Short mmCIF file of C-alpha atoms in Angstrom, two decimals:
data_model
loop_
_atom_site.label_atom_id
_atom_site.label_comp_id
_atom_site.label_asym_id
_atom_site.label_seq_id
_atom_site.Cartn_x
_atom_site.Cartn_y
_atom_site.Cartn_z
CA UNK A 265 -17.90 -32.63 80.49
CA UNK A 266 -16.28 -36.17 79.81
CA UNK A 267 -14.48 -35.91 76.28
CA UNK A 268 -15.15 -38.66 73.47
CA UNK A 269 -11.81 -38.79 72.79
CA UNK A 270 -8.15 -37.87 73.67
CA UNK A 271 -5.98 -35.58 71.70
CA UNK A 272 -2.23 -35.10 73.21
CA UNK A 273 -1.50 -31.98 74.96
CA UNK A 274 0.32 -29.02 72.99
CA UNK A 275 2.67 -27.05 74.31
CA UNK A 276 1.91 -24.13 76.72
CA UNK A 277 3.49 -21.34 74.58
CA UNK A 278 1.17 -22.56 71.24
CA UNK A 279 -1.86 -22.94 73.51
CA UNK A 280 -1.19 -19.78 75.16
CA UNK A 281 -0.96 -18.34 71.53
CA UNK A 282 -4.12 -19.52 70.18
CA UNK A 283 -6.04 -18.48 73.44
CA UNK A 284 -4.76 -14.94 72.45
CA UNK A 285 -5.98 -15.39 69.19
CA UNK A 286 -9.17 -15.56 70.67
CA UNK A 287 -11.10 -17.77 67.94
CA UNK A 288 -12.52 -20.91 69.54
CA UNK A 289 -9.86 -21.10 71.21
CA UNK A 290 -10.60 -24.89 72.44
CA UNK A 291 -11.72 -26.35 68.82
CA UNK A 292 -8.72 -25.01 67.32
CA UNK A 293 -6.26 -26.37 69.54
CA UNK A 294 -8.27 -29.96 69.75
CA UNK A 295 -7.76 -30.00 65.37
CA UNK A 296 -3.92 -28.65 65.90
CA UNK A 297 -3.49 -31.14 68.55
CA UNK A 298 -5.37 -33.87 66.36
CA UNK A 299 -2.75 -33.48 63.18
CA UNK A 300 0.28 -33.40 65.47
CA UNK A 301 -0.69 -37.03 66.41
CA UNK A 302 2.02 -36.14 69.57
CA UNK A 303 5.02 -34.77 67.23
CA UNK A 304 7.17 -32.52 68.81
CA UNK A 305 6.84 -28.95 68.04
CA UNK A 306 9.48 -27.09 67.00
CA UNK A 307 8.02 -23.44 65.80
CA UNK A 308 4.92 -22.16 65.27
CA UNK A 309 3.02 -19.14 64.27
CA UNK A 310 -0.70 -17.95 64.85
CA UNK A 311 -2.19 -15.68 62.78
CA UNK A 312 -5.74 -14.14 63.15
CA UNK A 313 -7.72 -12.10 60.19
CA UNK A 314 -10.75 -10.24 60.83
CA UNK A 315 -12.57 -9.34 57.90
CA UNK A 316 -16.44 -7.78 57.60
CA UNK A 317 -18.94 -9.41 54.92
CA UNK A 318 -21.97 -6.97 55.21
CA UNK A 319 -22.59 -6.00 58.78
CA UNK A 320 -21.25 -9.88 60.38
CA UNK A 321 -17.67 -9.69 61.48
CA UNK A 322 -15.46 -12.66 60.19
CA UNK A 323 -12.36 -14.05 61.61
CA UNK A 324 -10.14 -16.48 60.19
CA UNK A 325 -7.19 -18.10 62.51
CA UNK A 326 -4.30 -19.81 60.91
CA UNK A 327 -2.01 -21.29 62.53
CA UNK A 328 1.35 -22.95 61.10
CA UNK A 329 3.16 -25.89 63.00
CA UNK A 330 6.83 -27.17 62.98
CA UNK A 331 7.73 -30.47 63.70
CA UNK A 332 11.05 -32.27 62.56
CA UNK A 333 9.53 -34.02 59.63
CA UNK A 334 6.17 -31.52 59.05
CA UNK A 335 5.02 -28.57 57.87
CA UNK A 336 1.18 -28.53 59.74
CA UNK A 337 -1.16 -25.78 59.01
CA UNK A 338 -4.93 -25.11 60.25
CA UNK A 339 -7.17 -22.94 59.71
CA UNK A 340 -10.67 -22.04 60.83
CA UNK A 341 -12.62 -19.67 59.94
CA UNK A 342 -16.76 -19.13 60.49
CA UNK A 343 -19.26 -18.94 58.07
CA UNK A 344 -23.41 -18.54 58.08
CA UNK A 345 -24.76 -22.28 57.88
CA UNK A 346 -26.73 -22.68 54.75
CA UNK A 347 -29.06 -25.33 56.41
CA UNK A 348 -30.30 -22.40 58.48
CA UNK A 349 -31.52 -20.05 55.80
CA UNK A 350 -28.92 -17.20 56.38
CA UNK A 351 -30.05 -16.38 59.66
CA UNK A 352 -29.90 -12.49 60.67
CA UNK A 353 -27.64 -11.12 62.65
CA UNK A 354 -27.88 -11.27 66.51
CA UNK A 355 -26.53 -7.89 67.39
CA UNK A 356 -23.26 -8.53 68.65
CA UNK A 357 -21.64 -9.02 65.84
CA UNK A 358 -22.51 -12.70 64.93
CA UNK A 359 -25.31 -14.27 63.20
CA UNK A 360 -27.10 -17.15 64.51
CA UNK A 361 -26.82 -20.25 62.89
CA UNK A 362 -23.32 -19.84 61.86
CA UNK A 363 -21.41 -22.97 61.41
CA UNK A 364 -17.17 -22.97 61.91
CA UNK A 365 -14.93 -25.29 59.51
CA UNK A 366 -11.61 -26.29 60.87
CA UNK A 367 -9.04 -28.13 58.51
CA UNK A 368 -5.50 -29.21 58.61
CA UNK A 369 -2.81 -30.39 56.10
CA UNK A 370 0.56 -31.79 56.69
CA UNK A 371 3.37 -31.07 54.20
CA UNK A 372 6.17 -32.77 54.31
CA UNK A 373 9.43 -30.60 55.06
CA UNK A 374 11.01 -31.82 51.60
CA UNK A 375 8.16 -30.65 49.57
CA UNK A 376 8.31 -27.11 50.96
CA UNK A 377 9.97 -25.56 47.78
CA UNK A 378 10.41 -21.55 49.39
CA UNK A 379 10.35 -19.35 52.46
CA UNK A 380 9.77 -15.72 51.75
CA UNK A 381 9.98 -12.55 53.99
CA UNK A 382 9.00 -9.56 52.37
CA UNK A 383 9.98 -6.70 55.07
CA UNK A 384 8.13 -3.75 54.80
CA UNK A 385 10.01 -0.29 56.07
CA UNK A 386 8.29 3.04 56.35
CA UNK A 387 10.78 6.19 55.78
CA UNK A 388 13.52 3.91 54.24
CA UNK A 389 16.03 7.12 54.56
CA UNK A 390 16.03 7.15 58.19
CA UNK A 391 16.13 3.45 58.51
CA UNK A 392 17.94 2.03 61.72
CA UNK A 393 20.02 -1.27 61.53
CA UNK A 394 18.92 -4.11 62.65
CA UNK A 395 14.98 -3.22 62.99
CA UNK A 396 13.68 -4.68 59.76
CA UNK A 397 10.68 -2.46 59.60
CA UNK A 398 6.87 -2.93 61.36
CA UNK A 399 5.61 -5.13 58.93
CA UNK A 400 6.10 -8.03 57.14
CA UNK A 401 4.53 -10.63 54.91
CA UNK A 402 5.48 -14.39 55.18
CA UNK A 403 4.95 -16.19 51.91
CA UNK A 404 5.15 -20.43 51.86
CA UNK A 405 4.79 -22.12 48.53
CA UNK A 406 5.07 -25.72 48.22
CA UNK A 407 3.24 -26.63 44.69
CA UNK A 408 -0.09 -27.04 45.99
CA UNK A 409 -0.87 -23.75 43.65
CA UNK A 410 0.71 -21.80 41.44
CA UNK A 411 0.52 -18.76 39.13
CA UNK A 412 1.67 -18.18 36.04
CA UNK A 413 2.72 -14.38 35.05
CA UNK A 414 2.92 -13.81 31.20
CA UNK A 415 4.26 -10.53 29.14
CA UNK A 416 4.65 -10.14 26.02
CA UNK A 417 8.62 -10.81 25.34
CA UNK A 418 10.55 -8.49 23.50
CA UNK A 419 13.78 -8.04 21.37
CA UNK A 420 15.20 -5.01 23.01
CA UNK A 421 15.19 -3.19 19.40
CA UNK A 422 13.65 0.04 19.68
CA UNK A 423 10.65 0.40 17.26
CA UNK A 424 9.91 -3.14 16.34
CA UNK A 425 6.44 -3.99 16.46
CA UNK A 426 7.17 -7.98 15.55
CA UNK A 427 5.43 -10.67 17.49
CA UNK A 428 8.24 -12.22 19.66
CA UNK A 429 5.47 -14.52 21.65
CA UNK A 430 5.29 -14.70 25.63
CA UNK A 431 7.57 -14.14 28.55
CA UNK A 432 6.08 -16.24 31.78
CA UNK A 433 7.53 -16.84 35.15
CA UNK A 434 5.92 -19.82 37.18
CA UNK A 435 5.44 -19.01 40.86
CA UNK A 436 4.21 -20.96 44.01
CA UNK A 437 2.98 -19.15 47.37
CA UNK A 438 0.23 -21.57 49.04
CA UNK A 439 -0.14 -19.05 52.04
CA UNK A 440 0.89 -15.48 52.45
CA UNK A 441 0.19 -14.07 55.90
CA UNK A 442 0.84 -10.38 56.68
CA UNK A 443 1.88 -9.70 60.02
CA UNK A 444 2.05 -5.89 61.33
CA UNK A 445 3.19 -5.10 64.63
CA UNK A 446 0.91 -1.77 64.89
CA UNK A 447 -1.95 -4.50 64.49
CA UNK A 448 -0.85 -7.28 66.04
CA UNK A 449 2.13 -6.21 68.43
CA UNK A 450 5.53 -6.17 68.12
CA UNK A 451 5.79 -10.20 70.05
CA UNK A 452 3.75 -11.46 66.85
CA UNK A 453 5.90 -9.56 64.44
CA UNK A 454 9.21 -11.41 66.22
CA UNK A 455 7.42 -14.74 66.25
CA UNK A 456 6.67 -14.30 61.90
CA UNK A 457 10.34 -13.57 62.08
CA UNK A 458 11.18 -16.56 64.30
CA UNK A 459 8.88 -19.28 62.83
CA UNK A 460 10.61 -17.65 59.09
CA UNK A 461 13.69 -18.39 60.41
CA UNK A 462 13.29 -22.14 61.90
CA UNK A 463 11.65 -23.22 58.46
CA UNK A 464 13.94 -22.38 56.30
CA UNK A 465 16.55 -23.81 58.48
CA UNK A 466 14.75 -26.96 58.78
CA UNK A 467 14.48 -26.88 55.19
CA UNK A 468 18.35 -27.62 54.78
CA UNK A 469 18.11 -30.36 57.40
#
């Protein structure tokens, strides 16, 4: 089938990654493709979510791209197309008349304000160097949305009851994906690790 336009060609190792993924495999690489505009990539990182809303199965891909100037994320995910009336589920999994929405944004590397890892290790007392655990969640922030966390402050008297107003820390984390390598295998766990890594280096660039 002749397409009705050209997108440049990513790179075999982020194609290969988003075949894996499994979720439209070829509209999610045309929309990657389509925000690179031909940038070079540098790292990337592709991250699938399966989640169940009634008895439909829902997946949700992101995937995270870095170039030497950009920060590119997509995502895609499916959804039942209201147009259609909510139509019933077609046994395997699916329902008919189910639309997919793919979208992309491009942060600049100099408004990425954080890179977190948050490494999580099972049996912590028999821990062996250098293995960092079989799961991890990679947080990004970079102001698009933030929380604010409020306590009540306090003096540090013991007993006082007086009102001493509000203690609030500001934080920013746009994306948090959590990456397991009992779920996803230990080459996705490295590549969280890896794509981590290149960021925040970039980040001092």
């Amino acid at each position: 089938m002749k397409r009705s336009f050209d997108v440049p060609t990513l790179p075999g190792d982020l194609t290969d990654a988003i075949e894996r993924a499994g979720y439209y495999p070829a509209l999610v690489a045309d929309v990657v493709s389509a925000a690179l505009a031909g940038e070079q990539v540098r790292s990337h990182l592709v991250h699938l979510e399966t989640t169940f809303d009634r008895d439909v199965i829902r997946r949700h891909v992101t995937v995270l791209v870095l170039t030497s100037s950009r920060l590119v994320i997509a995502h895609a995910d499916d959804h039942a197309d209201e147009g259609a009336g909510g139509a019933a589920d077609d046994g395997a999994g699916t329902a008919e008349g189910e639309v997919a929405t793919a979208t992309t944004e491009s942060i600049p590397l100099s408004a990425v304000r954080g890179v977190m890892l948050t490494h999580v290790v099972a049996d912590p007392q028999n821990y062996v160097p250098g293995s960092l655990g079989r799961e991890l969640t990679l947080t990004l922030g970079w102001g698009a949305v933030s929380r604010v966390d409020l306590l009540p402050a306090t003096c540090g008297e013991p007993g006082c009851d007086a009102d001493h107003g509000y203690d609030g820390t500001i934080s920013s984390d746009d994306i948090a994906l959590r990456v397991s390598a009992t779920a996803d295998g230990d080459p996705a766990l490295q590549q969280a690790i890896s794509f981590a890594h290149a960021l925040s280096a970039s980040l001092g660039e």
